[in-house]
Amino acid sequence: PPQRACAPPNTSLFRVQVNPGFMRLLANVMVMGGGIFGRAFADAYKQALRNGPGVAKSTGRGGGIATQEARNILNVKPEASADEVREAYERLHKMNDPTKGGSSYLQSKIQNARDHLEEVVGGDMGKGSGAGGKK
């Protein structure tokens, strides 16, 4: 078979001359940057460990949500009655029905907000609501 005239893979088009001093500088920058990010991550992790238990206690329940956040999710005022909270819950719960193209994540946030406000406001919010009643 006749041999073809092909350029070797190491042509000057792909060969780059790099100054060794520049490579050393680049390596130093990478090592220093890694150290800085590593220290920042370690500090953030330590702070999260220090703040972790206090955050759970400040919500009133372990791993729950804050009352203000629950009110924001349901879009109710601080002086809202149990009926107003229930109406907001039912309206938002229907709007976010996954079978109708809604979000199950948002629906769970709405449910958690209602459950939290049920504990705070008290009363019989969970009774007779049919969908997701807790009591």
mmCIF file of C-alpha atoms in Angstrom:
data_model
loop_
_atom_site.group_PDB
_atom_site.id
_atom_site.type_symbol
_atom_site.label_atom_id
_atom_site.label_comp_id
_atom_site.label_asym_id
_atom_site.label_seq_id
_atom_site.Cartn_x
_atom_site.Cartn_y
_atom_site.Cartn_z
ATOM 1 C CA PRO A 1 0.000 0.000 0.000
ATOM 2 C CA PRO A 2 1.278 3.484 -0.779
ATOM 3 C CA GLN A 3 2.270 5.593 2.186
ATOM 4 C CA ARG A 4 0.408 8.821 2.761
ATOM 5 C CA ALA A 5 2.112 12.059 3.516
ATOM 6 C CA CYS A 6 0.630 12.996 6.905
ATOM 7 C CA ALA A 7 1.919 15.487 9.383
ATOM 8 C CA PRO A 8 3.004 13.935 12.671
ATOM 9 C CA PRO A 9 0.670 14.575 15.624
ATOM 10 C CA ASN A 10 3.237 16.825 17.342
ATOM 11 C CA THR A 11 3.121 19.715 14.922
ATOM 12 C CA SER A 12 4.103 23.226 15.889
ATOM 13 C CA LEU A 13 0.435 24.189 15.841
ATOM 14 C CA PHE A 14 -0.131 22.348 19.124
ATOM 15 C CA ARG A 15 3.230 22.893 20.757
ATOM 16 C CA VAL A 16 3.377 25.756 23.247
ATOM 17 C CA GLN A 17 6.551 27.027 24.823
ATOM 18 C CA VAL A 18 5.954 27.908 28.478
ATOM 19 C CA ASN A 19 8.446 29.703 30.601
ATOM 20 C CA PRO A 20 9.441 27.518 33.610
ATOM 21 C CA GLY A 21 9.214 30.597 35.853
ATOM 22 C CA PHE A 22 5.611 31.092 34.813
ATOM 23 C CA MET A 23 4.814 27.448 35.574
ATOM 24 C CA ARG A 24 6.358 27.811 39.031
ATOM 25 C CA LEU A 25 4.307 30.966 39.647
ATOM 26 C CA LEU A 26 1.129 29.249 38.470
ATOM 27 C CA ALA A 27 1.781 26.277 40.773
ATOM 28 C CA ASN A 28 2.365 28.620 43.741
ATOM 29 C CA VAL A 29 -0.865 30.500 43.053
ATOM 30 C CA MET A 30 -2.793 27.235 42.895
ATOM 31 C CA VAL A 31 -1.301 25.947 46.150
ATOM 32 C CA MET A 32 -1.907 29.243 47.970
ATOM 33 C CA GLY A 33 -5.466 29.468 46.619
ATOM 34 C CA GLY A 34 -6.167 25.938 47.768
ATOM 35 C CA GLY A 35 -4.866 26.801 51.219
ATOM 36 C CA ILE A 36 -7.028 29.908 51.440
ATOM 37 C CA PHE A 37 -10.163 28.073 50.344
ATOM 38 C CA GLY A 38 -9.339 25.188 52.668
ATOM 39 C CA ARG A 39 -9.009 27.498 55.669
ATOM 40 C CA ALA A 40 -12.225 29.325 54.746
ATOM 41 C CA PHE A 41 -14.087 26.024 54.454
ATOM 42 C CA ALA A 42 -12.709 24.811 57.792
ATOM 43 C CA ASP A 43 -13.718 28.077 59.493
ATOM 44 C CA ALA A 44 -17.221 27.917 58.015
ATOM 45 C CA TYR A 45 -17.572 24.303 59.108
ATOM 46 C CA LYS A 46 -16.476 25.128 62.676
ATOM 47 C CA GLN A 47 -18.918 28.035 62.783
ATOM 48 C CA ALA A 48 -21.742 25.804 61.529
ATOM 49 C CA LEU A 49 -20.957 23.285 64.271
ATOM 50 C CA ARG A 50 -20.991 26.039 66.897
ATOM 51 C CA ASN A 51 -24.261 27.515 65.610
ATOM 52 C CA GLY A 52 -25.987 24.238 64.752
ATOM 53 C CA PRO A 53 -27.711 23.386 68.042
ATOM 54 C CA GLY A 54 -28.805 26.988 68.629
ATOM 55 C CA VAL A 55 -30.465 27.216 65.244
ATOM 56 C CA ALA A 56 -32.603 24.146 65.869
ATOM 57 C CA LYS A 57 -33.630 25.494 69.284
ATOM 58 C CA SER A 58 -34.525 28.921 67.898
ATOM 59 C CA THR A 59 -37.172 27.418 65.619
ATOM 60 C CA GLY A 60 -39.082 26.024 68.557
ATOM 61 C CA ARG A 61 -38.742 22.444 67.246
ATOM 62 C CA GLY A 62 -35.753 20.400 66.254
ATOM 63 C CA GLY A 63 -35.313 20.867 62.511
ATOM 64 C CA GLY A 64 -38.552 22.829 62.095
ATOM 65 C CA ILE A 65 -39.115 26.260 60.647
ATOM 66 C CA ALA A 66 -39.359 29.638 62.331
ATOM 67 C CA THR A 67 -42.759 31.178 62.926
ATOM 68 C CA GLN A 68 -42.016 34.198 60.742
ATOM 69 C CA GLU A 69 -40.920 31.930 57.892
ATOM 70 C CA ALA A 70 -44.125 29.900 58.233
ATOM 71 C CA ARG A 71 -46.189 33.097 58.090
ATOM 72 C CA ASN A 72 -44.244 34.254 55.012
ATOM 73 C CA ILE A 73 -44.813 30.923 53.240
ATOM 74 C CA LEU A 74 -48.560 31.069 53.841
ATOM 75 C CA ASN A 75 -48.630 34.856 53.328
ATOM 76 C CA VAL A 76 -50.584 35.536 56.516
ATOM 77 C CA LYS A 77 -50.220 38.400 58.991
ATOM 78 C CA PRO A 78 -48.857 37.837 62.511
ATOM 79 C CA GLU A 79 -52.323 38.389 63.974
ATOM 80 C CA ALA A 80 -53.965 35.902 61.573
ATOM 81 C CA SER A 81 -56.554 33.610 63.089
ATOM 82 C CA ALA A 82 -56.576 29.836 62.794
ATOM 83 C CA ASP A 83 -59.284 30.133 60.107
ATOM 84 C CA GLU A 84 -57.173 32.530 58.025
ATOM 85 C CA VAL A 85 -54.194 30.205 58.269
ATOM 86 C CA ARG A 86 -56.363 27.242 57.258
ATOM 87 C CA GLU A 87 -57.793 29.114 54.247
ATOM 88 C CA ALA A 88 -54.326 30.171 53.085
ATOM 89 C CA TYR A 89 -53.071 26.611 53.519
ATOM 90 C CA GLU A 90 -55.912 25.077 51.526
ATOM 91 C CA ARG A 91 -55.612 27.636 48.704
ATOM 92 C CA LEU A 92 -51.823 27.230 48.353
ATOM 93 C CA HIS A 93 -51.970 23.458 48.797
ATOM 94 C CA LYS A 94 -54.438 23.174 45.891
ATOM 95 C CA MET A 95 -52.398 25.550 43.713
ATOM 96 C CA ASN A 96 -49.288 23.380 44.114
ATOM 97 C CA ASP A 97 -50.923 20.002 43.546
ATOM 98 C CA PRO A 98 -48.304 17.847 41.714
ATOM 99 C CA THR A 99 -51.018 16.080 39.684
ATOM 100 C CA LYS A 100 -51.913 19.465 38.188
ATOM 101 C CA GLY A 101 -48.344 20.490 37.402
ATOM 102 C CA GLY A 102 -47.532 21.886 40.847
ATOM 103 C CA SER A 103 -44.525 21.260 43.019
ATOM 104 C CA SER A 104 -44.477 18.582 45.688
ATOM 105 C CA TYR A 105 -41.544 20.423 47.302
ATOM 106 C CA LEU A 106 -43.587 23.604 47.664
ATOM 107 C CA GLN A 107 -46.538 21.581 48.860
ATOM 108 C CA SER A 108 -44.409 20.082 51.626
ATOM 109 C CA LYS A 109 -43.154 23.567 52.612
ATOM 110 C CA ILE A 110 -46.777 24.734 52.819
ATOM 111 C CA GLN A 111 -47.681 21.693 54.921
ATOM 112 C CA ASN A 112 -44.755 22.297 57.298
ATOM 113 C CA ALA A 113 -45.698 25.970 57.629
ATOM 114 C CA ARG A 114 -49.281 25.058 58.476
ATOM 115 C CA ASP A 115 -48.173 22.429 60.981
ATOM 116 C CA HIS A 116 -45.882 24.911 62.697
ATOM 117 C CA LEU A 117 -48.516 27.644 62.868
ATOM 118 C CA GLU A 118 -50.987 25.066 64.142
ATOM 119 C CA GLU A 119 -48.708 24.513 67.120
ATOM 120 C CA VAL A 120 -48.116 28.237 67.638
ATOM 121 C CA VAL A 121 -51.666 29.500 67.130
ATOM 122 C CA GLY A 122 -53.209 26.405 68.650
ATOM 123 C CA GLY A 123 -56.822 25.506 68.123
ATOM 124 C CA ASP A 124 -58.203 22.797 65.897
ATOM 125 C CA MET A 125 -56.644 23.788 62.568
ATOM 126 C CA GLY A 126 -55.931 20.178 61.631
ATOM 127 C CA LYS A 127 -59.464 18.920 62.274
ATOM 128 C CA GLY A 128 -61.795 18.671 59.349
ATOM 129 C CA SER A 129 -59.320 19.935 56.776
ATOM 130 C CA GLY A 130 -59.353 16.623 54.918
ATOM 131 C CA ALA A 131 -56.038 17.104 53.063
ATOM 132 C CA GLY A 132 -53.095 16.431 55.305
ATOM 133 C CA GLY A 133 -54.893 17.027 58.596
ATOM 134 C CA LYS A 134 -52.468 16.328 61.395
ATOM 135 C CA LYS A 135 -54.772 15.691 64.341
#
